């Protein structure tokens, strides 16, 4: 290290002549008042006032909330309007019967299901189902906002009404997503506007899966107890209702 005496300056290190033109390479001087190129496309957004910025950000969400229920209803309108199609939309395939109404050929996932009227189902079965799955069935209009919030907070499920379950089982899928839940909610409202509570209850009981390859209350009563739905006791009805949350796991 060279020590300089008092009053002496260190010699200035000169750059080689051939490096002079490249000395300031990489030091880009930003022009005042000019945005970088990558921000030019959003210049219109930054010039907006705060309320307008909020509106621009919320617009896609609002469009989603409006378009999804309308598109879903238009897509499933024929199924919702026809009771037979609503109960059998996922029952796809071909079933051929003879003159005695006996199945002689079937292909795909189709099965011959007899429609059991509500008067031919025991009161204990109807009461057990409503008490377990949807105690406010006769009060709501397709969904129960308090049950939805409770299920969201506890994360234990159980927020869907019988009408929502009918939509999920027969029209939509078991996918756990916001999109499916949002579709389910508005389509349940549409079904409530097209059918009475008794019709919805009848469609649910005739199409829900009870496990053991039993779809509907008639097959379930026959498979589990070898009797007709109108002869089910309270204990038997409670057992069948207890299977519904997870038929493959809870079926005896």
mmCIF file of C-alpha atoms in Angstrom:
data_model
loop_
_atom_site.group_PDB
_atom_site.id
_atom_site.type_symbol
_atom_site.label_atom_id
_atom_site.label_comp_id
_atom_site.label_asym_id
_atom_site.label_seq_id
_atom_site.Cartn_x
_atom_site.Cartn_y
_atom_site.Cartn_z
ATOM 1 C CA UNK A 1 0.000 0.000 0.000
ATOM 2 C CA UNK A 2 1.461 3.363 -1.019
ATOM 3 C CA UNK A 3 1.162 6.163 1.524
ATOM 4 C CA UNK A 4 0.971 9.670 0.147
ATOM 5 C CA UNK A 5 2.415 12.647 1.834
ATOM 6 C CA UNK A 6 0.375 15.562 3.058
ATOM 7 C CA UNK A 7 -1.010 17.677 0.248
ATOM 8 C CA UNK A 8 -0.394 15.046 -2.401
ATOM 9 C CA UNK A 9 -3.173 13.442 -4.411
ATOM 10 C CA UNK A 10 -3.435 9.876 -5.544
ATOM 11 C CA UNK A 11 -2.841 9.499 -9.247
ATOM 12 C CA UNK A 12 -5.989 9.039 -11.322
ATOM 13 C CA UNK A 13 -6.153 5.651 -12.889
ATOM 14 C CA UNK A 14 -6.774 6.093 -16.559
ATOM 15 C CA UNK A 15 -8.683 3.547 -18.569
ATOM 16 C CA UNK A 16 -7.128 2.110 -21.675
ATOM 17 C CA UNK A 17 -8.051 4.056 -24.822
ATOM 18 C CA UNK A 18 -9.912 1.111 -26.323
ATOM 19 C CA UNK A 19 -12.199 0.846 -23.255
ATOM 20 C CA UNK A 20 -13.323 4.459 -23.187
ATOM 21 C CA UNK A 21 -16.410 4.028 -25.320
ATOM 22 C CA UNK A 22 -17.581 1.048 -23.227
ATOM 23 C CA UNK A 23 -16.951 2.562 -19.814
ATOM 24 C CA UNK A 24 -20.581 3.498 -19.161
ATOM 25 C CA UNK A 25 -22.079 0.435 -20.812
ATOM 26 C CA UNK A 26 -24.930 -0.987 -18.703
ATOM 27 C CA UNK A 27 -25.714 2.302 -17.004
ATOM 28 C CA UNK A 28 -29.079 3.157 -18.535
ATOM 29 C CA UNK A 29 -30.367 6.582 -17.764
ATOM 30 C CA UNK A 30 -34.135 6.615 -17.402
ATOM 31 C CA UNK A 31 -35.814 9.462 -19.144
ATOM 32 C CA UNK A 32 -37.896 11.540 -16.766
ATOM 33 C CA UNK A 33 -41.646 10.936 -16.916
ATOM 34 C CA UNK A 34 -41.405 7.814 -19.072
ATOM 35 C CA UNK A 35 -42.627 4.370 -17.886
ATOM 36 C CA UNK A 36 -40.710 1.183 -18.648
ATOM 37 C CA UNK A 37 -41.917 -0.700 -21.709
ATOM 38 C CA UNK A 38 -43.537 -3.535 -19.694
ATOM 39 C CA UNK A 39 -45.896 -1.063 -17.973
ATOM 40 C CA UNK A 40 -47.092 0.704 -21.110
ATOM 41 C CA UNK A 41 -49.981 -1.740 -21.584
ATOM 42 C CA UNK A 42 -51.368 -0.882 -18.121
ATOM 43 C CA UNK A 43 -50.931 2.860 -18.431
ATOM 44 C CA UNK A 44 -54.683 3.315 -18.934
ATOM 45 C CA UNK A 45 -55.348 1.474 -15.662
ATOM 46 C CA UNK A 46 -52.991 3.573 -13.554
ATOM 47 C CA UNK A 47 -54.544 6.755 -14.887
ATOM 48 C CA UNK A 48 -57.979 5.741 -13.553
ATOM 49 C CA UNK A 49 -59.326 7.019 -10.277
ATOM 50 C CA UNK A 50 -59.449 4.640 -7.320
ATOM 51 C CA UNK A 51 -63.208 3.908 -7.584
ATOM 52 C CA UNK A 52 -62.817 3.085 -11.269
ATOM 53 C CA UNK A 53 -59.867 0.803 -10.537
ATOM 54 C CA UNK A 54 -62.014 -1.090 -8.033
ATOM 55 C CA UNK A 55 -64.802 -1.411 -10.596
ATOM 56 C CA UNK A 56 -62.396 -2.752 -13.219
ATOM 57 C CA UNK A 57 -61.100 -5.374 -10.763
ATOM 58 C CA UNK A 58 -64.592 -6.442 -9.691
ATOM 59 C CA UNK A 59 -66.067 -6.599 -13.189
ATOM 60 C CA UNK A 60 -64.741 -10.111 -14.067
ATOM 61 C CA UNK A 61 -66.065 -11.466 -10.764
ATOM 62 C CA UNK A 62 -69.492 -9.943 -11.337
ATOM 63 C CA UNK A 63 -69.627 -11.330 -14.868
ATOM 64 C CA UNK A 64 -68.718 -14.777 -13.537
ATOM 65 C CA UNK A 65 -71.432 -14.649 -10.875
ATOM 66 C CA UNK A 66 -74.028 -13.637 -13.476
ATOM 67 C CA UNK A 67 -73.044 -15.792 -16.444
ATOM 68 C CA UNK A 68 -72.475 -19.125 -14.646
ATOM 69 C CA UNK A 69 -76.037 -19.585 -13.286
ATOM 70 C CA UNK A 70 -77.603 -18.431 -16.564
ATOM 71 C CA UNK A 71 -75.429 -20.756 -18.657
ATOM 72 C CA UNK A 72 -76.013 -23.670 -16.268
ATOM 73 C CA UNK A 73 -79.773 -23.232 -16.353
ATOM 74 C CA UNK A 74 -79.861 -22.999 -20.149
ATOM 75 C CA UNK A 75 -77.741 -26.142 -20.445
ATOM 76 C CA UNK A 76 -79.895 -28.192 -18.038
ATOM 77 C CA UNK A 77 -83.257 -26.537 -18.773
ATOM 78 C CA UNK A 78 -84.721 -29.595 -20.521
ATOM 79 C CA UNK A 79 -83.667 -31.902 -17.694
ATOM 80 C CA UNK A 80 -85.071 -29.607 -15.022
ATOM 81 C CA UNK A 81 -88.400 -29.219 -16.819
ATOM 82 C CA UNK A 82 -88.907 -32.984 -17.267
ATOM 83 C CA UNK A 83 -89.293 -35.015 -14.083
ATOM 84 C CA UNK A 84 -88.321 -38.282 -15.759
ATOM 85 C CA UNK A 85 -85.194 -36.784 -17.321
ATOM 86 C CA UNK A 86 -84.246 -35.124 -14.048
ATOM 87 C CA UNK A 87 -84.256 -38.419 -12.173
ATOM 88 C CA UNK A 88 -82.573 -40.445 -14.889
ATOM 89 C CA UNK A 89 -80.068 -38.131 -16.548
ATOM 90 C CA UNK A 90 -77.128 -40.125 -15.168
ATOM 91 C CA UNK A 91 -78.954 -43.393 -15.808
ATOM 92 C CA UNK A 92 -77.549 -43.708 -19.324
ATOM 93 C CA UNK A 93 -77.827 -46.651 -21.686
ATOM 94 C CA UNK A 94 -80.548 -48.863 -23.160
ATOM 95 C CA UNK A 95 -82.998 -51.192 -21.416
ATOM 96 C CA UNK A 96 -85.272 -53.531 -23.399
ATOM 97 C CA UNK A 97 -88.267 -55.272 -21.820
ATOM 98 C CA UNK A 98 -90.647 -57.983 -23.029
ATOM 99 C CA UNK A 99 -94.443 -57.973 -23.062
ATOM 100 C CA UNK A 100 -94.492 -58.796 -19.345
ATOM 101 C CA UNK A 101 -92.304 -55.777 -18.552
ATOM 102 C CA UNK A 102 -89.343 -58.013 -17.749
ATOM 103 C CA UNK A 103 -85.875 -56.764 -18.658
ATOM 104 C CA UNK A 104 -84.403 -58.895 -21.439
ATOM 105 C CA UNK A 105 -81.437 -56.727 -22.449
ATOM 106 C CA UNK A 106 -79.530 -53.752 -21.062
ATOM 107 C CA UNK A 107 -76.363 -51.933 -22.063
ATOM 108 C CA UNK A 108 -74.412 -49.105 -20.466
ATOM 109 C CA UNK A 109 -75.263 -47.824 -17.004
ATOM 110 C CA UNK A 110 -79.007 -47.920 -17.571
ATOM 111 C CA UNK A 111 -81.311 -49.719 -15.157
ATOM 112 C CA UNK A 112 -85.074 -50.112 -15.082
ATOM 113 C CA UNK A 113 -86.346 -48.166 -12.107
ATOM 114 C CA UNK A 114 -89.939 -48.093 -10.990
ATOM 115 C CA UNK A 115 -91.298 -44.789 -9.751
ATOM 116 C CA UNK A 116 -92.706 -45.115 -6.241
ATOM 117 C CA UNK A 117 -95.281 -42.508 -5.317
ATOM 118 C CA UNK A 118 -94.864 -40.661 -2.049
ATOM 119 C CA UNK A 119 -98.050 -42.206 -0.641
ATOM 120 C CA UNK A 120 -96.472 -45.647 -1.079
ATOM 121 C CA UNK A 121 -93.470 -44.787 1.102
ATOM 122 C CA UNK A 122 -93.733 -45.123 4.865
ATOM 123 C CA UNK A 123 -94.064 -41.951 6.917
ATOM 124 C CA UNK A 124 -91.165 -43.084 9.086
ATOM 125 C CA UNK A 125 -88.877 -43.085 6.046
ATOM 126 C CA UNK A 126 -89.883 -39.587 4.993
ATOM 127 C CA UNK A 127 -89.570 -38.203 8.511
ATOM 128 C CA UNK A 128 -86.218 -39.889 9.133
ATOM 129 C CA UNK A 129 -84.825 -38.513 5.867
ATOM 130 C CA UNK A 130 -85.929 -34.940 6.525
ATOM 131 C CA UNK A 131 -84.793 -35.021 10.158
ATOM 132 C CA UNK A 132 -81.338 -36.254 9.193
ATOM 133 C CA UNK A 133 -80.604 -34.554 5.879
ATOM 134 C CA UNK A 134 -82.688 -31.380 5.733
ATOM 135 C CA UNK A 135 -84.761 -30.458 8.782
ATOM 136 C CA UNK A 136 -85.809 -27.141 7.184
ATOM 137 C CA UNK A 137 -86.895 -28.808 3.952
ATOM 138 C CA UNK A 138 -90.386 -27.305 3.999
ATOM 139 C CA UNK A 139 -89.123 -23.816 4.889
ATOM 140 C CA UNK A 140 -86.286 -22.999 2.471
ATOM 141 C CA UNK A 141 -86.402 -22.202 -1.253
ATOM 142 C CA UNK A 142 -83.720 -24.611 -2.387
ATOM 143 C CA UNK A 143 -80.812 -23.746 -0.129
ATOM 144 C CA UNK A 144 -80.173 -22.918 3.509
ATOM 145 C CA UNK A 145 -77.657 -20.113 3.918
ATOM 146 C CA UNK A 146 -77.075 -20.886 7.605
ATOM 147 C CA UNK A 147 -76.285 -24.537 6.856
ATOM 148 C CA UNK A 148 -73.862 -23.492 4.121
ATOM 149 C CA UNK A 149 -71.979 -21.152 6.465
ATOM 150 C CA UNK A 150 -71.950 -23.763 9.225
ATOM 151 C CA UNK A 151 -70.539 -26.389 6.867
ATOM 152 C CA UNK A 152 -67.932 -23.928 5.567
ATOM 153 C CA UNK A 153 -66.773 -23.072 9.087
ATOM 154 C CA UNK A 154 -66.754 -26.592 10.520
ATOM 155 C CA UNK A 155 -65.683 -28.225 7.220
ATOM 156 C CA UNK A 156 -67.736 -31.297 8.053
ATOM 157 C CA UNK A 157 -70.154 -31.052 5.133
ATOM 158 C CA UNK A 158 -73.884 -31.278 5.618
ATOM 159 C CA UNK A 159 -74.630 -27.868 4.120
ATOM 160 C CA UNK A 160 -76.640 -29.138 1.150
ATOM 161 C CA UNK A 161 -80.412 -29.362 1.201
ATOM 162 C CA UNK A 162 -82.299 -32.306 -0.292
ATOM 163 C CA UNK A 163 -82.900 -30.218 -3.410
ATOM 164 C CA UNK A 164 -79.190 -29.477 -3.757
ATOM 165 C CA UNK A 165 -78.396 -33.155 -3.289
ATOM 166 C CA UNK A 166 -80.912 -34.008 -6.004
ATOM 167 C CA UNK A 167 -79.087 -31.631 -8.355
ATOM 168 C CA UNK A 168 -75.663 -32.980 -7.423
ATOM 169 C CA UNK A 169 -76.658 -36.644 -7.714
ATOM 170 C CA UNK A 170 -78.643 -36.440 -10.944
ATOM 171 C CA UNK A 171 -77.276 -33.480 -12.904
ATOM 172 C CA UNK A 172 -73.816 -32.515 -11.734
ATOM 173 C CA UNK A 173 -70.915 -34.434 -10.194
ATOM 174 C CA UNK A 174 -69.347 -34.990 -6.783
ATOM 175 C CA UNK A 175 -66.482 -32.631 -7.580
ATOM 176 C CA UNK A 176 -65.563 -30.396 -4.639
ATOM 177 C CA UNK A 177 -65.183 -26.980 -6.227
ATOM 178 C CA UNK A 178 -66.662 -23.516 -5.940
ATOM 179 C CA UNK A 179 -67.947 -23.704 -9.518
ATOM 180 C CA UNK A 180 -69.921 -26.909 -8.905
ATOM 181 C CA UNK A 181 -71.322 -25.622 -5.611
ATOM 182 C CA UNK A 182 -72.366 -22.350 -7.214
ATOM 183 C CA UNK A 183 -74.115 -24.170 -10.066
ATOM 184 C CA UNK A 184 -75.802 -26.490 -7.588
ATOM 185 C CA UNK A 185 -77.207 -23.603 -5.569
ATOM 186 C CA UNK A 186 -78.902 -21.801 -8.456
ATOM 187 C CA UNK A 187 -80.164 -24.976 -10.097
ATOM 188 C CA UNK A 188 -81.721 -26.001 -6.781
ATOM 189 C CA UNK A 189 -83.620 -22.708 -6.800
ATOM 190 C CA UNK A 190 -84.815 -23.446 -10.348
ATOM 191 C CA UNK A 191 -86.071 -26.895 -9.305
ATOM 192 C CA UNK A 192 -87.907 -25.434 -6.316
ATOM 193 C CA UNK A 193 -89.703 -23.056 -8.683
ATOM 194 C CA UNK A 194 -90.739 -25.896 -11.006
ATOM 195 C CA UNK A 195 -91.815 -28.562 -8.503
ATOM 196 C CA UNK A 196 -93.622 -28.848 -5.201
ATOM 197 C CA UNK A 197 -91.900 -30.079 -2.055
ATOM 198 C CA UNK A 198 -93.689 -33.419 -2.335
ATOM 199 C CA UNK A 199 -92.477 -33.891 -5.907
ATOM 200 C CA UNK A 200 -88.897 -33.050 -4.938
ATOM 201 C CA UNK A 201 -89.016 -35.482 -2.024
ATOM 202 C CA UNK A 202 -90.418 -38.200 -4.278
ATOM 203 C CA UNK A 203 -87.736 -37.631 -6.940
ATOM 204 C CA UNK A 204 -85.018 -37.726 -4.319
ATOM 205 C CA UNK A 205 -86.211 -40.976 -2.753
ATOM 206 C CA UNK A 206 -86.591 -42.620 -6.156
ATOM 207 C CA UNK A 207 -83.123 -41.728 -7.420
ATOM 208 C CA UNK A 208 -80.708 -41.547 -4.472
ATOM 209 C CA UNK A 209 -78.090 -44.285 -4.095
ATOM 210 C CA UNK A 210 -78.336 -46.460 -0.969
ATOM 211 C CA UNK A 211 -75.344 -48.703 -1.626
ATOM 212 C CA UNK A 212 -75.330 -52.388 -2.602
ATOM 213 C CA UNK A 213 -76.213 -51.290 -6.162
ATOM 214 C CA UNK A 214 -79.609 -50.113 -4.907
ATOM 215 C CA UNK A 215 -80.870 -46.908 -6.525
ATOM 216 C CA UNK A 216 -84.076 -45.537 -5.075
ATOM 217 C CA UNK A 217 -86.121 -46.481 -2.061
ATOM 218 C CA UNK A 218 -87.856 -49.453 -3.704
ATOM 219 C CA UNK A 219 -84.604 -51.254 -4.503
ATOM 220 C CA UNK A 220 -83.128 -50.336 -1.118
ATOM 221 C CA UNK A 221 -86.110 -51.709 0.812
ATOM 222 C CA UNK A 222 -85.972 -54.921 -1.201
ATOM 223 C CA UNK A 223 -82.186 -55.398 -0.996
ATOM 224 C CA UNK A 224 -81.817 -54.676 2.712
ATOM 225 C CA UNK A 225 -85.121 -55.873 4.186
ATOM 226 C CA UNK A 226 -86.944 -57.721 1.391
ATOM 227 C CA UNK A 227 -90.065 -55.617 1.788
ATOM 228 C CA UNK A 228 -91.853 -52.741 0.086
ATOM 229 C CA UNK A 229 -91.110 -49.092 0.976
ATOM 230 C CA UNK A 230 -94.500 -48.597 2.639
ATOM 231 C CA UNK A 231 -93.720 -51.330 5.188
ATOM 232 C CA UNK A 232 -90.425 -49.878 6.438
ATOM 233 C CA UNK A 233 -90.260 -49.366 10.193
ATOM 234 C CA UNK A 234 -88.646 -46.411 11.942
ATOM 235 C CA UNK A 235 -85.515 -48.424 12.767
ATOM 236 C CA UNK A 236 -85.192 -49.667 9.190
ATOM 237 C CA UNK A 237 -85.763 -46.185 7.809
ATOM 238 C CA UNK A 238 -83.126 -44.753 10.132
ATOM 239 C CA UNK A 239 -80.643 -47.368 8.977
ATOM 240 C CA UNK A 240 -81.252 -46.547 5.314
ATOM 241 C CA UNK A 241 -80.915 -42.822 5.945
ATOM 242 C CA UNK A 242 -77.688 -43.424 7.853
ATOM 243 C CA UNK A 243 -76.194 -45.038 4.751
ATOM 244 C CA UNK A 244 -76.745 -41.994 2.516
ATOM 245 C CA UNK A 245 -73.677 -39.861 3.434
ATOM 246 C CA UNK A 246 -71.311 -42.635 2.273
ATOM 247 C CA UNK A 247 -73.170 -45.669 0.870
ATOM 248 C CA UNK A 248 -70.046 -47.656 0.000
ATOM 249 C CA UNK A 249 -68.640 -47.207 3.504
ATOM 250 C CA UNK A 250 -71.742 -47.428 5.690
ATOM 251 C CA UNK A 251 -73.814 -50.082 3.933
ATOM 252 C CA UNK A 252 -74.037 -53.219 6.137
#
